[in-house]
Structure formats: structure tokens, C-alpha cells
Coordinates of C-alpha atoms and ligand atoms in Angstrom, one line a residue:
M5 CA 145.9 120.6 57.4
I6 CA 142.4 120.1 58.9
K7 CA 143.4 116.7 60.1
K8 CA 146.4 118.2 61.8
A9 CA 144.3 120.9 63.4
I10 CA 141.8 118.3 64.7
A11 CA 144.6 116.2 66.1
V12 CA 146.0 119.2 68.0
V13 CA 142.6 120.1 69.4
V14 CA 141.9 116.5 70.5
G15 CA 145.4 116.3 72.0
I16 CA 144.8 119.5 74.0
I17 CA 141.5 118.2 75.3
I18 CA 143.0 114.9 76.3
I19 CA 146.0 116.6 78.1
Q20 CA 143.6 119.0 79.8
F21 CA 141.5 116.0 81.0
I22 CA 144.6 114.2 82.3
V23 CA 146.0 117.3 84.1
K24 CA 142.6 118.0 85.6
T25 CA 142.3 114.5 86.9
L26 CA 145.8 114.4 88.3
H27 CA 145.2 117.8 90.0
S28 CA 141.9 116.6 91.5
M29 CA 143.7 113.5 92.8
E30 CA 145.9 115.9 94.8
F31 CA 149.2 114.4 94.0
L32 CA 151.1 117.6 95.0
K33 CA 149.3 118.2 98.3
Y34 CA 151.2 117.9 101.6
V35 CA 149.7 117.1 105.0
Y36 CA 151.2 118.3 108.3
N37 CA 150.3 116.7 111.6
H38 CA 148.5 118.5 114.5
T39 CA 146.0 117.6 117.2
P40 CA 143.9 119.8 119.5
G41 CA 145.5 118.1 122.6
P42 CA 146.8 114.7 123.6
C43 CA 145.2 111.9 121.5
R44 CA 145.1 108.1 121.9
I45 CA 143.8 105.2 120.1
V46 CA 140.6 103.6 121.7
P47 CA 141.2 99.9 122.1
G48 CA 139.1 97.7 119.8
Q49 CA 139.2 95.7 116.6
G50 CA 140.2 98.7 114.6
I51 CA 138.7 97.8 111.3
G52 CA 136.4 100.8 110.9
Y53 CA 134.2 103.2 112.7
E54 CA 132.6 105.0 109.8
D55 CA 130.0 107.2 111.3
M56 CA 128.9 108.3 114.8
E57 CA 126.5 110.6 116.5
T58 CA 126.5 111.9 120.1
L59 CA 123.5 112.5 122.3
P60 CA 123.2 115.5 124.5
N61 CA 124.3 113.4 127.5
G62 CA 127.5 112.3 125.9
L63 CA 126.5 108.8 124.9
T64 CA 127.8 108.2 121.3
L65 CA 126.7 105.5 118.9
I66 CA 129.2 104.4 116.3
T67 CA 128.8 102.2 113.2
S68 CA 131.4 99.6 112.4
G69 CA 131.9 97.0 109.7
I70 CA 130.8 98.9 106.6
V71 CA 130.6 96.9 103.4
M72 CA 130.6 99.3 100.5
P73 CA 128.7 97.8 97.5
T74 CA 131.8 98.9 95.4
A75 CA 134.2 97.1 97.8
S76 CA 137.3 95.5 96.1
P77 CA 138.5 91.9 96.5
K78 CA 141.2 93.2 98.9
V79 CA 138.6 94.8 101.1
H80 CA 136.7 91.5 101.3
A81 CA 139.9 89.7 102.1
Y82 CA 140.7 92.3 104.9
H83 CA 137.2 91.7 106.3
K84 CA 137.6 88.0 106.3
K85 CA 141.1 88.2 107.9
H86 CA 139.6 90.3 110.7
N87 CA 136.3 88.4 111.1
R88 CA 134.3 91.5 110.3
R89 CA 130.7 91.7 111.5
G90 CA 128.4 94.7 111.4
R91 CA 128.3 96.3 114.8
I92 CA 127.0 99.4 116.6
Y93 CA 129.3 100.5 119.4
L94 CA 128.6 102.7 122.4
F95 CA 131.1 105.2 123.7
D96 CA 130.4 107.4 126.8
F97 CA 132.2 110.7 126.8
N98 CA 131.7 110.9 130.6
Q99 CA 133.8 107.7 131.0
P100 CA 136.3 107.7 128.2
D101 CA 138.6 105.2 129.8
K102 CA 135.8 102.5 129.5
G103 CA 136.3 102.6 125.8
I104 CA 133.7 101.1 123.4
E105 CA 131.1 98.5 124.1
E106 CA 129.1 96.6 121.5
L107 CA 125.3 97.1 121.7
T108 CA 123.2 94.0 121.5
I109 CA 120.7 94.0 118.6
V110 CA 117.3 92.4 119.5
G111 CA 114.4 91.7 117.1
D112 CA 113.4 88.6 115.0
Q113 CA 113.1 90.5 111.8
F114 CA 116.7 91.6 111.7
N115 CA 119.5 89.3 110.4
Q116 CA 122.7 90.5 112.1
S117 CA 124.9 88.2 110.2
D118 CA 124.0 90.1 107.1
F119 CA 124.6 93.7 108.4
G120 CA 126.9 96.3 106.8
P121 CA 126.3 99.5 108.7
H122 CA 127.2 102.8 107.1
G123 CA 125.6 106.2 108.1
I124 CA 123.7 106.7 111.4
S125 CA 121.2 109.2 112.7
L126 CA 119.7 109.7 116.2
W127 CA 116.4 111.2 117.1
K128 CA 115.5 112.0 120.7
D129 CA 111.8 112.8 121.4
N130 CA 110.7 115.1 124.2
K131 CA 110.1 112.1 126.5
G132 CA 113.7 111.0 126.0
K133 CA 113.1 108.0 123.7
V134 CA 116.0 107.7 121.3
T135 CA 115.3 106.3 117.8
V136 CA 118.3 105.3 115.7
M137 CA 118.5 104.9 111.9
V138 CA 121.3 103.1 110.2
V139 CA 122.2 102.7 106.5
N140 CA 122.7 99.1 105.8
H141 CA 124.4 97.5 102.7
D142 CA 123.5 93.9 103.0
S143 CA 123.7 91.0 100.5
T144 CA 120.2 91.8 99.1
G145 CA 121.0 95.5 98.5
D146 CA 120.6 98.7 100.5
T147 CA 118.1 99.2 103.3
L148 CA 117.5 101.7 106.1
E149 CA 117.1 100.1 109.5
K150 CA 115.3 101.6 112.4
F151 CA 116.0 100.8 116.1
V152 CA 115.1 102.1 119.5
F153 CA 118.1 102.6 121.8
M154 CA 117.6 101.1 125.2
A155 CA 120.5 102.8 127.0
K156 CA 120.1 100.9 130.3
D157 CA 120.2 97.5 128.7
K158 CA 122.9 98.5 126.2
Q159 CA 120.5 97.3 123.5
L160 CA 119.1 98.3 120.1
K161 CA 115.6 97.0 119.6
H162 CA 115.0 96.6 115.8
V163 CA 111.6 98.1 114.8
H164 CA 111.6 98.5 111.0
T165 CA 113.4 97.9 107.7
Y166 CA 112.8 100.4 104.9
R167 CA 113.2 99.1 101.4
D168 CA 112.4 101.1 98.2
P169 CA 113.8 101.5 94.7
S170 CA 114.9 105.0 95.8
I171 CA 117.0 103.4 98.6
H172 CA 119.7 102.4 96.1
F173 CA 123.3 103.2 97.1
V174 CA 122.8 105.0 100.3
N175 CA 125.5 106.8 102.3
D176 CA 123.8 108.6 105.2
V177 CA 120.5 109.4 106.8
A178 CA 119.2 112.3 108.9
M179 CA 116.0 112.0 110.8
D180 CA 113.7 115.1 111.3
S181 CA 111.2 113.1 113.3
E182 CA 110.7 109.6 114.5
N183 CA 109.1 108.6 111.2
S184 CA 110.6 110.9 108.6
F185 CA 114.1 111.4 107.3
Y186 CA 116.4 112.5 104.6
F187 CA 119.0 110.2 102.9
T188 CA 121.7 110.5 100.3
N189 CA 122.3 108.1 97.4
F190 CA 126.1 108.4 97.1
A191 CA 126.2 107.3 93.4
Y192 CA 124.5 104.9 91.1
Y193 CA 126.8 102.2 89.9
K194 CA 127.8 99.6 92.4
N195 CA 130.3 97.9 90.0
G196 CA 133.8 99.3 90.8
L197 CA 134.7 100.1 87.2
L198 CA 131.4 101.7 86.3
F199 CA 131.5 103.7 89.5
L200 CA 135.0 104.9 88.6
L201 CA 133.7 106.1 85.2
E202 CA 130.6 107.6 86.9
Y203 CA 132.7 110.0 88.9
I204 CA 135.5 110.6 86.3
I205 CA 133.1 111.6 83.5
P206 CA 131.2 112.8 85.8
L207 CA 127.7 111.5 85.4
A208 CA 126.5 113.0 88.7
Y209 CA 123.9 110.5 89.5
G210 CA 124.0 111.1 93.3
N211 CA 120.8 112.4 94.9
L212 CA 119.1 113.6 98.1
I213 CA 115.7 112.2 99.0
Y214 CA 113.1 112.9 101.7
Y215 CA 110.8 110.3 103.2
D216 CA 107.9 112.1 104.9
G217 CA 106.5 109.0 106.7
K218 CA 104.4 108.0 103.6
A219 CA 106.2 108.6 100.4
Y220 CA 109.7 109.2 99.0
H221 CA 110.3 112.7 97.5
K222 CA 113.5 113.5 95.5
Q223 CA 114.8 116.8 96.7
Y224 CA 117.9 117.3 94.5
D225 CA 120.0 115.3 92.2
G226 CA 123.1 116.0 90.0
F227 CA 125.7 115.3 92.7
V228 CA 128.9 113.5 91.7
T229 CA 129.2 111.7 95.1
I230 CA 127.0 112.9 97.9
N231 CA 128.1 111.8 101.4
G232 CA 127.1 112.5 105.0
L233 CA 124.0 114.4 106.2
M234 CA 123.2 116.4 109.3
L235 CA 120.3 118.7 110.3
S236 CA 121.0 121.9 112.3
H237 CA 119.9 121.9 116.0
D238 CA 116.8 124.0 115.1
Q239 CA 116.1 121.9 112.0
K240 CA 116.0 125.0 109.8
Y241 CA 119.0 123.8 107.7
L242 CA 120.3 120.6 106.3
Y243 CA 124.0 120.1 105.7
T244 CA 125.8 117.7 103.4
G245 CA 129.1 117.3 101.5
E246 CA 130.4 115.8 98.3
T247 CA 133.6 113.8 98.5
I248 CA 134.1 114.6 94.9
P249 CA 134.2 117.6 94.0
Q250 CA 134.7 118.6 97.6
R251 CA 131.7 121.0 98.0
F252 CA 129.8 121.5 101.3
H253 CA 126.1 122.3 100.7
T254 CA 123.6 123.9 102.9
F255 CA 119.9 123.8 102.3
T256 CA 117.0 125.6 104.0
R257 CA 114.3 123.3 105.2
Q258 CA 110.5 124.0 105.3
K259 CA 108.4 122.5 108.0
N260 CA 106.9 120.0 105.5
G261 CA 110.5 118.8 104.8
T262 CA 111.0 120.5 101.4
L263 CA 114.5 121.7 100.8
S264 CA 115.9 124.7 99.0
R265 CA 119.6 125.2 98.0
Y266 CA 121.2 127.8 100.2
Q267 CA 125.0 127.9 100.0
E268 CA 127.7 125.9 98.3
F269 CA 131.1 126.1 99.9
N270 CA 134.3 124.8 98.4
A271 CA 136.1 123.0 101.3
K272 CA 139.1 121.8 99.1
T273 CA 139.1 118.5 100.9
A274 CA 137.1 115.3 100.3
L275 CA 134.2 115.6 102.7
D276 CA 132.8 112.6 104.6
N277 CA 130.4 112.8 107.6
P278 CA 129.3 116.0 109.3
T279 CA 128.3 116.3 113.0
L280 CA 127.4 119.4 115.1
D281 CA 129.1 120.9 118.1
K282 CA 126.9 122.5 120.9
D283 CA 127.0 125.9 119.2
G284 CA 125.8 124.5 115.9
N285 CA 129.1 124.6 114.0
V286 CA 129.8 121.6 111.8
L287 CA 132.7 119.2 112.2
V288 CA 133.5 117.1 109.2
G289 CA 135.7 114.0 109.0
S290 CA 137.5 114.4 105.7
H291 CA 140.2 113.1 103.4
P292 CA 142.8 115.7 102.5
I293 CA 144.5 113.6 99.7
L294 CA 142.2 111.9 97.3
W295 CA 144.6 109.5 95.6
Q296 CA 145.5 108.2 99.1
L297 CA 141.9 107.7 99.9
M298 CA 141.3 105.8 96.6
A299 CA 144.3 103.5 97.4
H300 CA 143.1 103.0 100.9
L301 CA 139.6 102.2 99.8
D302 CA 141.0 99.6 97.4
N303 CA 143.3 98.1 100.1
P304 CA 142.6 99.0 103.7
E305 CA 146.2 98.2 104.7
T306 CA 147.4 101.1 102.7
P307 CA 147.7 104.3 104.8
A308 CA 145.7 107.5 104.0
S309 CA 145.9 110.8 105.6
S310 CA 143.2 112.1 108.0
Q311 CA 141.7 115.5 108.7
V312 CA 138.9 117.0 110.8
I313 CA 137.6 120.4 109.7
K314 CA 135.3 122.8 111.5
L315 CA 132.9 124.9 109.5
H316 CA 131.8 127.9 111.5
M317 CA 128.1 128.4 110.8
K318 CA 125.9 131.5 111.1
D319 CA 122.3 131.2 110.0
G320 CA 123.0 128.2 107.7
V321 CA 126.0 129.9 106.0
V322 CA 129.7 128.9 106.4
T323 CA 131.6 131.9 107.7
K324 CA 135.0 130.4 108.3
M325 CA 136.8 127.0 108.0
T326 CA 139.4 125.9 110.5
E327 CA 141.3 122.6 110.8
V328 CA 140.9 120.8 114.2
F329 CA 143.0 117.7 113.5
S330 CA 145.4 116.6 110.8
D331 CA 147.4 113.4 110.4
N332 CA 149.5 112.3 107.4
G333 CA 148.4 108.7 107.9
H334 CA 151.1 107.7 110.4
T335 CA 148.5 107.1 113.2
L336 CA 145.1 107.3 111.7
Y337 CA 144.0 106.1 108.2
G338 CA 141.1 107.7 106.4
S339 CA 139.1 109.7 109.0
S340 CA 135.4 109.7 108.1
V341 CA 133.8 111.4 111.1
A342 CA 134.5 113.3 114.3
S343 CA 132.3 114.2 117.3
L344 CA 133.0 116.9 119.8
Y345 CA 131.6 116.8 123.4
K346 CA 132.7 119.3 126.1
D347 CA 136.6 119.1 126.0
A348 CA 137.0 115.9 124.1
M349 CA 136.7 114.6 120.5
L350 CA 136.4 111.2 118.9
V351 CA 137.6 110.6 115.4
G352 CA 136.3 107.6 113.4
T353 CA 137.6 106.0 110.2
V354 CA 136.3 104.0 107.3
Y355 CA 138.4 100.9 107.8
H356 CA 140.9 101.8 110.5
K357 CA 141.0 102.8 114.2
L358 CA 139.1 105.1 116.6
M359 CA 140.9 108.0 118.2
Y360 CA 140.1 109.9 121.3
C361 CA 141.6 113.4 121.8
E362 CA 141.5 115.8 124.7
V363 CA 140.6 119.2 123.3
R364 CA 142.9 121.8 124.9
Y365 CA 142.7 124.2 122.0
I366 CA 140.1 124.7 119.3
D367 CA 139.4 127.6 117.0
Ligands
LIG1469 C1 121.2 85.8 107.3 O1 122.3 86.3 106.4 C2 123.2 85.2 106.1 C3 124.3 85.9 105.3 O2 123.9 86.5 104.2 C4 122.5 84.2 105.3 O3 123.3 83.1 105.0 C5 121.3 83.6 106.1 O4 120.5 82.7 105.3 C6 120.4 84.8 106.6 N1 119.4 84.3 107.5 C7 118.1 84.5 107.3 C8 117.2 84.0 108.4 O5 117.7 85.2 106.4
LIG1470 C1 105.8 122.6 101.5 O1 105.5 123.9 101.9 C2 105.8 124.9 100.9 C3 105.5 126.3 101.5 O2 105.8 126.4 102.9 C4 105.1 124.7 99.6 O3 105.5 125.6 98.7 C5 105.4 123.3 99.1 O4 104.6 123.0 98.0 C6 105.1 122.2 100.2 N1 105.5 120.9 99.7 C7 104.8 119.8 99.9 C8 105.4 118.6 99.3 O5 103.7 119.8 100.5

């Protein structure tokens, strides 16, 4: 009798777990297509433009050639087939027809043949000097690379490599000065199977760290997978999102860098990288159907739907969410970021193409 009761309870727990997992994979979700105006693919190699950031003058820096530490053998084969290299591209919103151009990286301390760029952050000082930080997954582990952007020469001058035990499995970085920054550790395990267990259980080993120019300070942990980062224009707030379980987080920021949790917003879509529009609203490249994203990350040739959402912000709080762009995967696979400048938008992807849209209508 007791044995039977235990079997029933265990059975219910297992069924619940399976249903919950199937639900969270979004097997029953449907994606419609819409754009804010005419869109076109920007010519290029088309094997990924994972993150980007736009300067106030419309110049946009884009990372390409991500190598996730958890990458599957199919991803490595895809990279090989397309002669992947880590690159930073430049796109000028004032001359969209010129397309993208690769920036030359200069500096003896930097090995460009071992470059796997992921998240990017730009910092412009009051003299106009632009410092660039890029998350790098290379063959020796994760680093944060600092460059100075020489716009006239189309160059990135390498200035420093940050290495630390707390720089472990990094996704994105956000500078709050030339020498201090926040970064997210997406997860802990870099082995594909252990990583799968990590987010299914979930162990929630993702964290958010601040480097104040001298030391690394953990701000928050307990995230299942913590992704892109962006500071508000006035630096009072920090924004980030979790891909699983799809929550957008806002933090208030003290002048010394310390964060406090402020709002948690359920976006009901797998969040990737945030950027800001001129009014301080947040655009997030996201993945509306999780099982498609999983299949796509395992094999980049498999389509996955794309989405750009806009989070309308007021004093660090999401007041409304609208959808700017949606594609069921017929044109653009796996959107990871979008940037808006005047009446145009760029949408980047993890392993696929770059899209340029004229923005005729946006809510
Ligand atoms: C640069 O990286 C490549 C690929 O990992 C490696 O074979 C080479 O030895 C590295 N060069 C230096 C100078 O470290
Ligand atoms: C940062 O400043 C706040 C008060 O503004 C203070 O409570 C906190 O201890 C400071 N943190 C550090 C690391 O100095």
C-alpha cells in the first residue's frame, strides 16, 4: 500500500517535471512575421554577429565569430567550413549601403588567430576617446579584452587583457568608466552535458560581477543563465536578462558601482543582448522559441525564429513591452541583438546573418 502510494507520488513528480520542461521549451508557441519597415540582409560572411553597440554618431561595432565554450562538434564543423575568425566589424548608420567593414586589430600582446568575441561594450569619454571591451572565449579560457577605437584608421588598438578566476564563462560586459566594468558569468559548466544539467535542475550558478579598477566584487548570483548587460544613459540603472527563465532584471547603481535589485520583469521570451534607444528604452534581441534555439545552437544550419522586443522604461522600471520585429526563422536565424539609430535598425544573430531595417513604424 505504502509502496504504491510512493510510486504514485514519484510518478506525479516525474510527470510534472516533464510537462514543465516541455512547456518551458515552448513546443506549442507560434511565431508570426512582421518588420518595422523594409528590411534587407547586409552582405557579409553571415556566420554570426552576436553583439553590437552604436555610438552617438551612428558608428556601430559588431562582434563576429563567437566560440561558445559549450559549442558542439557541429558548431566546430560549421566554423571550419566557413573559415571562421574572430572579427569586429564596423557599420555606419549614416552610410548603410556601405555595409560592414572589418576593423584591423593592432597590438603585439593580442593573438587574433585565437579570438572568439562575444559581448561588447563601448565607453566614450568627454574628449571623444572610445574604449571598447570585448568578451573573448579563446583556447586558454575566458578573458576580457580592452581596445581603443581609432575611427579614422578603422583600427582597434589592443591595450589590455583581463584574466581572473572570476572571469570564468562570461557572456557580456558593460563599462561604467574607462577602467571599471560589470560582467556576467552566463553559467558555470563548459561541458555541454553538465551545462544541460546545470540549467535543467537548475543549479543557478550564473553571476554578476563588478570590477572597480582594482578588485573584482560579486554583486549577485543565483541566475540560471545570465546574458547581456547594458547601463542606462545616466548610469543610474543596470539592465540584464536571463535566457532561461526569461526574466529581465533592473538594478539601481550607486556611484561606487554597488548594485541593488530593483525590478524583475517576466518577458516570456529568451532574452539575449540589450541595447538602448535615444530615449533610454531597451531593445532586446531575443529567441521566442527555446527548443528551436537549442537545436540551432547545436547545429547552426538549423533555422530558429527571431524577435526584437522593446522594453519601455521609466526610472529603471519596465512600463510596457512591445515587439519591434519577428521572424519565424525563414529569413533570420536566432537574433541575439538589435540596435536602433534614427529611423533604422540593425539586427544581429548568434551564427547567422545581419539584417538592416528601415524603421517606418515603431511603438
Ligand atoms: C595564437 O593562437 C593560435 C591558435 O590557438 C596558436 O596556435 C598560436 O600558438 C598562438 N600564438 C601565440 C604567439 O601565442
Ligand atoms: C558604496 O556606497 C554605499 C552607500 O552609497 C555603501 O553602503 C557601500 O558600502 C559602498 N560599497 C563599497 C564597496 O564601497
